[in-house]
XYZ file of C-alpha atoms in Angstrom:
659
model
C 49.168 3.739 -8.806
C 49.625 2.936 -5.124
C 47.033 3.216 -2.388
C 48.773 6.216 -0.833
C 48.547 8.047 -4.175
C 44.741 7.897 -4.295
C 42.565 9.573 -5.429
C 43.404 9.554 -9.121
C 44.182 12.983 -10.581
C 42.006 11.912 -13.512
C 40.142 8.574 -13.460
C 39.856 8.668 -17.247
C 36.988 8.252 -19.685
C 35.441 4.795 -19.229
C 34.237 2.493 -21.973
C 30.631 2.218 -20.774
C 29.166 0.502 -23.841
C 28.699 -2.750 -21.888
C 29.709 -4.468 -18.670
C 32.502 -6.632 -20.176
C 33.917 -3.644 -22.062
C 33.971 -1.662 -18.841
C 35.830 -4.479 -17.044
C 38.318 -4.702 -19.910
C 38.842 -0.933 -19.759
C 39.525 -1.132 -16.018
C 42.070 -3.923 -16.452
C 43.784 -2.122 -19.335
C 44.133 1.058 -17.276
C 45.745 -0.913 -14.434
C 48.180 -2.821 -16.619
C 51.184 -1.938 -14.455
C 49.571 -3.286 -11.314
C 48.375 -6.389 -13.137
C 51.881 -7.147 -14.421
C 53.369 -6.729 -10.944
C 50.789 -9.074 -9.465
C 51.400 -11.540 -12.303
C 55.155 -11.550 -11.662
C 54.749 -12.154 -7.936
C 52.064 -14.754 -8.649
C 54.367 -16.667 -10.977
C 57.071 -16.664 -8.295
C 54.573 -17.894 -5.701
C 52.987 -20.653 -7.790
C 56.295 -21.756 -9.314
C 57.776 -22.058 -5.822
C 54.786 -24.081 -4.645
C 54.991 -26.325 -7.712
C 58.732 -26.851 -7.183
C 58.149 -28.400 -3.763
C 56.989 -31.808 -5.130
C 60.100 -32.050 -7.320
C 62.286 -31.291 -4.302
C 60.455 -33.900 -2.225
C 60.787 -36.478 -5.011
C 64.511 -35.800 -5.370
C 64.951 -36.047 -1.604
C 63.134 -39.404 -1.426
C 65.181 -40.793 -4.288
C 68.393 -39.529 -2.647
C 67.470 -41.405 0.539
C 66.696 -44.553 -1.452
C 70.059 -44.276 -3.241
C 71.812 -43.334 0.038
C 73.327 -40.212 -1.539
C 74.100 -37.556 1.087
C 75.353 -35.026 -1.448
C 72.120 -35.104 -3.466
C 70.087 -34.976 -0.249
C 71.948 -31.818 0.856
C 71.519 -30.259 -2.580
C 67.811 -31.067 -2.497
C 67.543 -29.509 0.952
C 69.054 -26.298 -0.374
C 66.591 -26.264 -3.280
C 63.766 -26.864 -0.819
C 64.847 -23.849 1.248
C 64.914 -21.677 -1.881
C 61.451 -22.905 -2.901
C 60.049 -22.135 0.562
C 61.644 -18.670 0.529
C 60.249 -17.976 -2.953
C 56.841 -19.219 -1.810
C 56.781 -16.904 1.205
C 58.115 -13.912 -0.726
C 55.824 -14.415 -3.716
C 52.715 -15.030 -1.589
C 53.329 -11.885 0.485
C 53.834 -9.533 -2.420
C 51.158 -11.218 -4.543
C 48.632 -10.494 -1.835
C 49.901 -6.930 -1.535
C 49.748 -6.309 -5.292
C 46.343 -7.998 -5.673
C 44.767 -5.998 -2.841
C 46.268 -2.825 -4.313
C 44.641 -3.663 -7.639
C 41.334 -4.266 -5.867
C 41.364 -1.008 -3.917
C 42.630 1.156 -6.781
C 40.062 -0.314 -9.192
C 37.262 0.282 -6.690
C 38.536 3.816 -6.079
C 38.611 4.504 -9.821
C 35.010 3.339 -10.194
C 33.904 5.403 -7.210
C 35.603 8.503 -8.637
C 33.907 7.913 -11.974
C 30.538 7.555 -10.265
C 31.130 10.673 -8.161
C 32.087 12.652 -11.257
C 29.011 11.426 -13.129
C 26.812 12.286 -10.145
C 28.235 15.810 -10.082
C 27.648 16.183 -13.829
C 24.039 14.980 -13.763
C 23.042 16.546 -10.457
C 19.429 16.028 -9.471
C 18.693 14.498 -12.870
C 20.523 11.307 -11.839
C 17.850 10.008 -9.465
C 15.150 10.813 -12.012
C 16.853 8.679 -14.638
C 18.173 5.900 -12.377
C 16.486 4.493 -9.274
C 18.032 5.662 -6.011
C 18.426 2.060 -4.828
C 20.379 1.187 -7.957
C 22.724 4.123 -7.410
C 23.313 2.938 -3.829
C 23.928 -0.643 -5.005
C 26.415 0.476 -7.660
C 28.374 2.751 -5.341
C 28.661 0.141 -2.559
C 28.338 -3.584 -3.308
C 28.902 -3.381 -7.060
C 32.155 -1.483 -6.633
C 33.413 -4.281 -4.390
C 32.481 -6.983 -6.914
C 34.180 -5.125 -9.768
C 37.342 -4.716 -7.688
C 37.263 -8.424 -6.848
C 37.341 -9.378 -10.536
C 40.191 -6.964 -11.306
C 42.150 -8.451 -8.417
C 41.444 -12.081 -9.373
C 42.582 -11.707 -13.000
C 46.294 -11.571 -12.185
C 46.123 -14.526 -9.783
C 44.199 -16.590 -12.338
C 46.693 -15.754 -15.075
C 49.619 -16.768 -12.858
C 47.855 -20.009 -11.883
C 47.061 -20.874 -15.524
C 50.659 -20.246 -16.641
C 51.954 -22.329 -13.738
C 49.710 -25.272 -14.616
C 50.940 -25.221 -18.203
C 54.577 -25.116 -17.072
C 54.078 -27.972 -14.602
C 52.394 -30.128 -17.247
C 55.316 -29.514 -19.613
C 57.804 -30.283 -16.843
C 56.047 -33.562 -15.965
C 56.033 -34.607 -19.615
C 59.789 -34.075 -19.714
C 60.450 -35.530 -16.252
C 58.262 -38.651 -16.495
C 56.430 -38.972 -19.843
C 54.382 -42.029 -18.858
C 52.628 -40.305 -15.959
C 53.020 -36.834 -17.411
C 50.680 -37.695 -20.276
C 47.910 -38.591 -17.835
C 48.390 -35.383 -15.879
C 48.656 -33.224 -19.013
C 45.438 -34.725 -20.387
C 43.547 -34.667 -17.101
C 44.254 -31.127 -15.893
C 42.636 -29.307 -18.871
C 39.625 -31.573 -18.463
C 39.419 -30.573 -14.799
C 39.666 -26.889 -15.644
C 36.957 -27.072 -18.356
C 34.606 -29.492 -16.576
C 32.635 -26.732 -14.867
C 32.087 -24.629 -18.003
C 28.630 -26.128 -18.755
C 27.483 -25.110 -15.273
C 28.709 -21.508 -15.455
C 25.812 -20.056 -17.533
C 23.249 -21.365 -15.056
C 25.323 -20.182 -12.112
C 25.673 -16.774 -13.749
C 21.928 -16.474 -14.305
C 21.239 -17.335 -10.686
C 23.844 -14.813 -9.533
C 22.270 -12.155 -11.767
C 18.842 -12.905 -10.315
C 20.215 -12.664 -6.803
C 21.826 -9.291 -7.514
C 18.654 -8.003 -9.159
C 16.515 -8.949 -6.178
C 19.097 -7.526 -3.794
C 19.006 -4.237 -5.720
C 15.224 -4.109 -5.443
C 15.385 -4.787 -1.723
C 17.992 -2.040 -1.296
C 15.838 0.395 -3.246
C 12.796 -0.487 -1.146
C 14.798 -0.074 2.062
C 16.170 3.333 1.035
C 12.721 4.555 0.024
C 11.240 3.310 3.296
C 13.914 4.986 5.407
C 13.548 8.234 3.459
C 9.793 8.273 4.077
C 9.827 6.852 7.596
C 8.414 9.993 9.172
C 5.502 10.040 6.746
C 4.923 6.307 7.232
C 4.698 6.790 10.980
C 2.235 9.593 10.488
C -0.152 7.479 8.420
C 0.486 4.212 10.260
C 2.048 2.503 7.262
C 5.140 1.113 8.975
C 3.871 -2.450 9.157
C 2.764 -2.393 5.515
C 6.216 -1.413 4.273
C 7.867 -3.725 6.789
C 5.934 -6.630 5.295
C 6.984 -5.545 1.812
C 10.624 -5.413 2.801
C 10.326 -8.740 4.608
C 8.986 -10.365 1.439
C 11.714 -8.743 -0.650
C 14.340 -9.915 1.841
C 13.026 -13.463 1.699
C 13.170 -13.393 -2.093
C 16.807 -12.333 -1.850
C 17.489 -15.164 0.593
C 15.881 -17.782 -1.649
C 17.798 -16.474 -4.663
C 21.046 -16.510 -2.672
C 20.435 -20.107 -1.558
C 19.754 -21.227 -5.131
C 22.894 -19.463 -6.308
C 24.942 -20.973 -3.471
C 23.730 -24.454 -4.384
C 25.049 -24.082 -7.904
C 28.381 -22.736 -6.708
C 28.665 -25.506 -4.131
C 28.116 -28.020 -6.942
C 30.913 -26.377 -8.918
C 33.157 -26.515 -5.827
C 32.311 -30.178 -5.311
C 33.280 -30.936 -8.894
C 36.539 -29.069 -8.380
C 37.272 -31.385 -5.443
C 35.942 -34.631 -6.920
C 37.657 -34.577 -10.304
C 41.175 -33.830 -8.979
C 40.636 -36.683 -6.525
C 39.761 -39.034 -9.379
C 42.821 -37.854 -11.310
C 44.977 -38.454 -8.244
C 43.617 -41.984 -7.886
C 44.349 -42.682 -11.552
C 47.913 -41.349 -11.234
C 48.614 -43.376 -8.076
C 47.139 -46.582 -9.507
C 49.056 -46.332 -12.770
C 52.214 -45.070 -11.039
C 52.268 -48.013 -8.621
C 51.886 -50.347 -11.589
C 54.849 -48.679 -13.339
C 56.945 -48.747 -10.147
C 56.292 -52.472 -9.616
C 57.415 -53.186 -13.163
C 60.519 -51.035 -12.660
C 59.652 -48.469 -15.332
C 59.786 -45.577 -12.826
C 61.548 -45.026 -9.549
C 59.935 -44.401 -6.188
C 61.154 -40.801 -6.243
C 59.532 -40.173 -9.628
C 56.242 -41.613 -8.376
C 56.354 -39.386 -5.280
C 57.160 -36.355 -7.469
C 54.239 -36.886 -9.836
C 51.864 -37.694 -6.974
C 52.923 -34.582 -5.040
C 52.635 -32.430 -8.166
C 49.039 -33.495 -8.732
C 48.278 -32.804 -5.083
C 49.827 -29.340 -5.268
C 48.131 -28.455 -8.575
C 44.727 -28.584 -6.910
C 45.712 -25.240 -5.331
C 46.157 -23.245 -8.569
C 43.127 -25.060 -9.994
C 40.977 -23.388 -7.336
C 41.667 -20.061 -9.029
C 39.718 -21.233 -12.085
C 36.670 -21.457 -9.861
C 37.485 -18.083 -8.293
C 37.747 -16.275 -11.633
C 34.465 -17.857 -12.766
C 32.713 -16.671 -9.608
C 34.336 -13.241 -9.776
C 33.249 -12.732 -13.380
C 29.738 -14.035 -12.741
C 29.232 -11.636 -9.849
C 31.076 -8.673 -11.364
C 29.463 -8.809 -14.809
C 26.006 -7.586 -13.665
C 27.722 -5.103 -11.340
C 29.801 -3.775 -14.224
C 26.689 -3.611 -16.404
C 24.903 -1.462 -13.818
C 27.958 0.749 -13.365
C 28.299 1.145 -17.133
C 24.610 2.070 -17.367
C 25.075 4.889 -14.862
C 28.356 6.047 -16.394
C 26.861 6.091 -19.891
C 24.285 8.715 -18.908
C 25.034 12.046 -20.489
C 24.165 15.556 -19.434
C 22.891 16.345 -22.921
C 22.108 13.978 -25.768
C 20.061 14.710 -28.836
C 19.313 12.132 -31.558
C 21.119 13.277 -34.669
C 19.499 11.121 -37.308
C 15.899 11.288 -36.125
C 13.544 13.626 -37.965
C 12.432 16.396 -35.572
C 8.784 16.649 -34.712
C 6.729 19.778 -35.280
C 7.162 20.780 -31.643
C 10.920 20.259 -31.865
C 11.096 22.276 -35.092
C 9.230 25.083 -33.359
C 11.704 24.970 -30.486
C 14.603 25.044 -32.914
C 13.111 27.984 -34.766
C 12.644 29.903 -31.538
C 16.203 29.120 -30.500
C 17.539 30.201 -33.884
C 15.588 33.441 -33.725
C 16.802 34.124 -30.214
C 20.396 33.460 -31.134
C 20.159 35.536 -34.289
C 18.908 38.526 -32.337
C 20.877 38.337 -29.128
C 23.358 35.468 -28.896
C 27.035 36.092 -29.004
C 29.520 33.259 -29.280
C 31.138 32.466 -25.951
C 34.795 33.355 -25.885
C 37.236 30.513 -25.420
C 37.648 29.818 -21.731
C 34.856 32.182 -20.745
C 35.054 33.060 -17.074
C 32.198 33.312 -14.657
C 32.717 37.026 -14.262
C 32.089 37.454 -17.989
C 28.758 35.646 -17.704
C 26.277 38.353 -16.830
C 23.089 39.700 -18.277
C 19.569 38.446 -18.695
C 18.711 34.774 -18.304
C 16.543 33.672 -21.228
C 14.834 30.384 -22.015
C 13.819 30.216 -25.705
C 11.715 27.127 -25.087
C 9.212 28.915 -22.840
C 10.025 32.534 -23.649
C 10.895 33.193 -19.984
C 13.230 36.162 -19.535
C 14.830 36.986 -16.180
C 16.359 40.488 -16.107
C 19.785 40.741 -14.526
C 19.959 42.008 -10.966
C 16.260 41.557 -10.153
C 14.239 39.193 -8.005
C 11.931 37.396 -10.435
C 9.158 35.086 -9.287
C 7.851 32.413 -11.658
C 4.392 30.920 -11.220
C 3.593 27.529 -12.775
C 0.334 25.693 -12.304
C 2.151 22.335 -12.519
C 4.802 21.766 -9.788
C 6.540 19.122 -11.905
C 6.758 21.538 -14.820
C 8.241 24.123 -12.457
C 10.923 21.657 -11.373
C 11.802 20.805 -14.963
C 11.997 24.487 -15.896
C 14.220 25.195 -12.880
C 16.598 22.465 -14.044
C 16.566 23.900 -17.556
C 17.549 27.317 -16.242
C 20.552 25.679 -14.610
C 21.646 24.186 -17.918
C 21.180 20.549 -16.863
C 17.636 19.351 -17.651
C 16.554 15.845 -16.716
C 15.569 15.039 -20.301
C 17.498 17.201 -22.776
C 15.372 18.755 -25.473
C 16.889 19.109 -28.956
C 17.346 22.642 -30.156
C 16.612 24.340 -26.827
C 19.381 25.972 -24.805
C 19.076 28.460 -21.975
C 21.044 31.658 -22.529
C 22.846 33.780 -19.943
C 23.904 37.116 -21.292
C 23.463 35.743 -24.806
C 25.730 32.733 -24.150
C 24.266 29.234 -24.354
C 24.816 27.379 -21.079
C 25.029 24.043 -22.904
C 28.102 25.297 -24.775
C 29.975 26.241 -21.610
C 32.184 23.954 -19.523
C 30.101 22.302 -16.852
C 31.985 23.834 -13.925
C 31.601 27.319 -15.430
C 27.865 26.868 -15.968
C 27.378 25.479 -12.460
C 29.314 28.355 -10.911
C 27.290 30.946 -12.814
C 23.848 29.417 -12.181
C 22.955 27.550 -9.010
C 19.683 25.617 -8.785
C 18.225 24.558 -5.432
C 15.691 21.749 -5.684
C 12.398 21.799 -3.838
C 13.717 18.834 -1.816
C 17.379 19.732 -1.127
C 19.693 17.170 0.457
C 21.717 17.870 3.592
C 24.808 15.693 3.893
C 25.832 14.311 7.273
C 28.410 16.269 9.233
C 28.596 19.390 11.327
C 26.716 22.552 10.395
C 30.073 24.182 9.729
C 30.877 21.441 7.190
C 27.439 21.851 5.622
C 28.040 25.549 5.001
C 31.634 25.059 3.854
C 30.863 25.305 0.134
C 32.579 27.084 -2.778
C 31.543 30.721 -2.641
C 32.445 34.212 -3.741
C 33.355 35.193 -0.184
C 31.018 38.192 -0.224
C 28.302 36.511 1.853
C 29.206 35.273 5.317
C 27.636 32.300 7.031
C 26.050 34.542 9.661
C 24.456 36.759 7.000
C 23.121 33.764 5.073
C 21.715 32.118 8.207
C 20.074 35.395 9.241
C 18.498 35.907 5.805
C 17.170 32.346 5.867
C 15.739 32.877 9.372
C 17.771 30.057 10.951
C 18.107 31.482 14.455
C 15.630 28.991 15.914
C 17.420 26.190 14.061
C 20.688 27.154 15.729
C 18.968 27.232 19.119
C 17.480 23.775 18.506
C 20.880 22.383 17.511
C 22.501 23.885 20.611
C 19.860 22.308 22.861
C 20.173 18.948 21.088
C 23.916 18.811 21.799
C 24.785 20.711 24.995
C 28.354 19.372 24.846
C 29.129 21.403 21.713
C 29.902 24.968 22.633
C 29.109 26.309 19.179
C 25.950 25.306 17.258
C 28.085 25.298 14.103
C 29.904 22.239 15.490
C 26.730 20.232 16.118
C 26.534 17.181 13.877
C 23.617 16.898 11.444
C 22.471 13.370 10.682
C 22.198 11.942 7.173
C 19.837 13.977 4.965
C 19.022 16.103 8.034
C 16.456 13.592 9.290
C 16.828 14.891 12.852
C 15.434 18.251 11.678
C 11.950 19.245 10.628
C 11.105 19.921 7.000
C 11.126 23.676 7.513
C 14.471 23.585 9.311
C 16.053 21.512 6.533
C 14.643 23.895 3.947
C 16.040 26.980 5.667
C 19.504 25.468 6.152
C 19.572 24.495 2.495
C 18.585 28.057 1.565
C 21.386 29.448 3.734
C 23.851 27.110 2.014
C 22.702 28.374 -1.396
C 22.944 32.008 -0.306
C 26.536 31.551 0.880
C 27.631 30.451 -2.590
C 26.488 33.849 -3.920
C 26.192 32.798 -7.586
C 25.533 35.201 -10.440
C 22.105 33.574 -10.861
C 20.299 31.738 -8.051
C 17.279 29.588 -8.935
C 15.097 28.493 -6.005
C 12.299 25.966 -6.436
C 9.669 26.423 -3.703
C 12.214 27.487 -1.044
C 9.588 28.203 1.643
C 6.949 25.528 1.086
C 7.565 23.946 4.525
C 7.638 27.089 6.708
C 4.863 29.091 8.289
C 3.616 32.376 6.835
C 5.344 34.651 9.384
C 8.727 32.996 8.791
C 8.075 33.030 5.065
C 7.530 36.790 5.090
C 10.799 37.377 6.945
C 12.636 35.041 4.567
C 11.260 36.988 1.622
C 12.592 40.242 3.073
C 15.960 38.703 3.927
C 16.308 37.132 0.503
C 15.490 40.372 -1.249
C 17.951 42.338 0.867
C 20.829 39.865 0.629
C 20.491 39.291 -3.131
C 20.288 42.966 -4.072
C 22.029 43.461 -7.403
C 22.110 39.721 -8.084
C 19.771 37.760 -10.353
C 17.382 35.585 -8.363
C 14.612 33.350 -9.700
C 12.032 31.928 -7.293
C 9.505 29.322 -8.402
C 6.585 29.755 -6.037
C 2.866 30.360 -5.767
C 3.071 31.995 -2.336
C 1.540 35.513 -2.329
C 4.025 36.545 0.366
C 6.987 35.878 -1.913
C 5.223 37.052 -5.053
C 4.332 40.393 -3.490
C 8.004 41.106 -2.739
C 9.338 40.153 -6.163
C 10.479 42.834 -8.581
C 8.879 40.957 -11.432
C 6.412 38.061 -11.699
C 6.110 35.763 -14.723
C 3.245 33.353 -15.293
C 4.203 30.209 -17.223
C 1.118 28.445 -18.515
C 1.309 25.172 -20.482
C 5.009 25.614 -21.160
C 4.881 29.265 -22.279
C 5.406 32.563 -20.477
C 2.025 34.229 -20.982
C 1.998 37.139 -18.543
C 4.540 39.462 -16.926
C 3.995 42.093 -14.253
C 3.811 42.575 -10.512
C 1.738 40.459 -8.175
C -1.045 42.933 -7.372
C -1.655 43.815 -11.013
C -1.655 40.190 -12.179
C -4.128 39.196 -9.478
C -6.578 41.786 -10.832
C -6.064 41.315 -14.549
C -4.944 37.719 -15.223
C -7.494 35.017 -14.401
C -5.039 32.150 -14.998
C -2.556 33.695 -12.604
C -5.276 34.339 -10.046
C -6.498 30.737 -10.308
C -3.027 29.415 -9.388
C -2.166 31.920 -6.658
C -5.512 32.375 -4.887
C -7.111 28.973 -5.685
C -10.260 30.929 -6.418
C -13.611 29.228 -6.931
C -15.935 29.680 -9.909
C -18.005 32.239 -7.988
C -14.918 34.265 -7.167
C -13.785 34.101 -10.773
C -17.179 35.454 -11.838
C -16.658 38.480 -9.591
C -13.436 39.369 -11.374
C -14.855 38.790 -14.814
C -17.290 41.705 -14.408
C -14.484 44.146 -13.625
C -12.482 45.871 -16.329
C -8.704 46.020 -16.323
C -8.700 49.297 -14.342
C -10.898 47.803 -11.617
C -14.194 49.499 -12.571
C -17.461 47.694 -13.273
C -17.918 46.696 -16.890
C -21.008 48.392 -18.339
C -22.143 45.289 -20.204
C -21.806 43.003 -17.187
C -24.755 41.675 -15.247
C -24.822 41.556 -11.495
C -23.054 38.278 -10.630
C -24.284 38.192 -7.070
C -27.953 38.522 -8.112
C -27.867 35.426 -10.267
C -27.779 37.289 -13.595
C -29.968 40.251 -14.530
C -31.737 42.485 -12.031
C -35.486 42.070 -11.404
C -37.750 43.802 -13.867
C -38.767 47.235 -12.847
C -36.015 47.446 -10.247
C -33.562 50.277 -10.640
C -29.855 49.431 -10.362
C -27.400 51.758 -8.719
C -24.059 51.293 -10.458
C -22.192 52.820 -7.527
C -23.684 50.324 -5.070
C -22.953 47.419 -7.387
C -19.390 48.510 -7.862
C -18.879 49.038 -4.124
C -20.213 45.563 -3.394
C -17.975 43.987 -5.988
C -14.936 45.881 -4.766
C -15.634 44.722 -1.226
C -15.861 41.108 -2.379
C -12.642 41.446 -4.358
C -10.743 42.966 -1.439
C -11.931 40.140 0.799
C -10.643 37.589 -1.713
C -7.255 39.287 -1.931
C -6.927 39.454 1.860
C -7.758 35.763 2.075
C -5.083 34.987 -0.511
């Protein structure tokens, strides 16, 4: 794989059981690049190591006054320099290629996992950790993959040089052969402590990144409540903790570097002292002494790669562990050996009953066009008829968000035995891209990526809904005007650039643009979680009409408690404590279902008492006492049922108008 061939057609299935296993998997999948880098590294280091032998031969040729040997040595020196230049150039090229391709593979794996998990990712992994993995951690992992080939070439070169010195000059070669392994292994006792300090530094840096991302995301709210200084102090303290951890880690690595300089110096002193003694006694020649001395000097260069690989592994291991943790997350996972609880057994029974009565096995390679029919959730009993606008009311907003994710076939926490069905086909049994194309879920807090408005709306779609129609249905005309005024240079508002996450827009504007983006896709089933919570009532009413008109004949599910949206829905379902308990239209449910009325109208106890004295058809119950008179009527006073009923009806109408 070359850089120009990126991205990978298929990055593969990673071994995410642990950080070291993930690093090993990366190296194994880049074996070709590693072997190329190793070959060029051997040429480079062998050429560098050959220079001392050439110098020693040249010195001895001068001492012996041999011009022929001096010329031959000069030729060998030219070849060594050419091999050094060629090997160093292509080693750097191959190593950087390994770095970039490894980082690109990890980024593709992370992007694929993010697409699979969707909004569930940030609920299972902190947003700051995701940012750290996709930026700094990717760089550290690529660094280790790049350093492996250089370290291997350096280690092989050191072994070859030691063998050559033993053959060339055994007396000094023994000292070098015994001293070099000691130099390479001398720092091993310090590596665990250095690794722990590096891990601590990365952990604190991840926390600081998470705090910074959370602060930036909530900056507008912080300014509104005057909490900027509070969070600034928190980030300042977190930043100082990162600095202290980085200093402590740097001290340990500086100690390791000092040892890597000190010990080769001591070995060099020992070689020179003993070599001079041998030369004075005539046991070695001057050229041999220069050769061994130069070899020890040159070997300090490949020895530095032992320190590099130790640092690369120490920094990449926690990065690989975090990456493996994210990549090991699965869209669905149910414990196979665990005994199901009573609640889980009930869910399984309901699923089995549902499948027995209405589920058909999905055909192999089922297409999106074949996925049609009612959307049914056996866990809650919620049924969404095909082609209708169905509103779902939940008293708990968090429960509504979880149910919306379930309807899309990708819940945050998979529940054993429960699978949403579309036209009798379980979404969990479909390929992910097919399920996502059939059912689209828009979160209550949708994300707008940076880029122009045209890029934002350039999403996979059926082609039946144009951008203009979607923007009109979402009531985005004022948003387009605001974008045009913000950038007078751009002739078309569609070319105006939107900042990251749409922070230059208001909450209502972001919400409407996200709704327009969802409408353009035109899925078979569209699930909207509180799509109008940040807009005013007049805009909300127009959005409700536009949504109903544009999605005619398509299945649409809206999680909301807004009476404006509920009144325009074809069907309203009340989900109470995880179960669909009431179905109807808004006006009927307001009159007959107290739990529904409590969520939609936020009625008080007194208002609830008014409704409790009315029967299902809206007439006064005969056995009910007058709620506005504090119970029973005064003794001896005659009650006019028509007056009582008129008063109660007036109070009820006032409540409904207020709602």
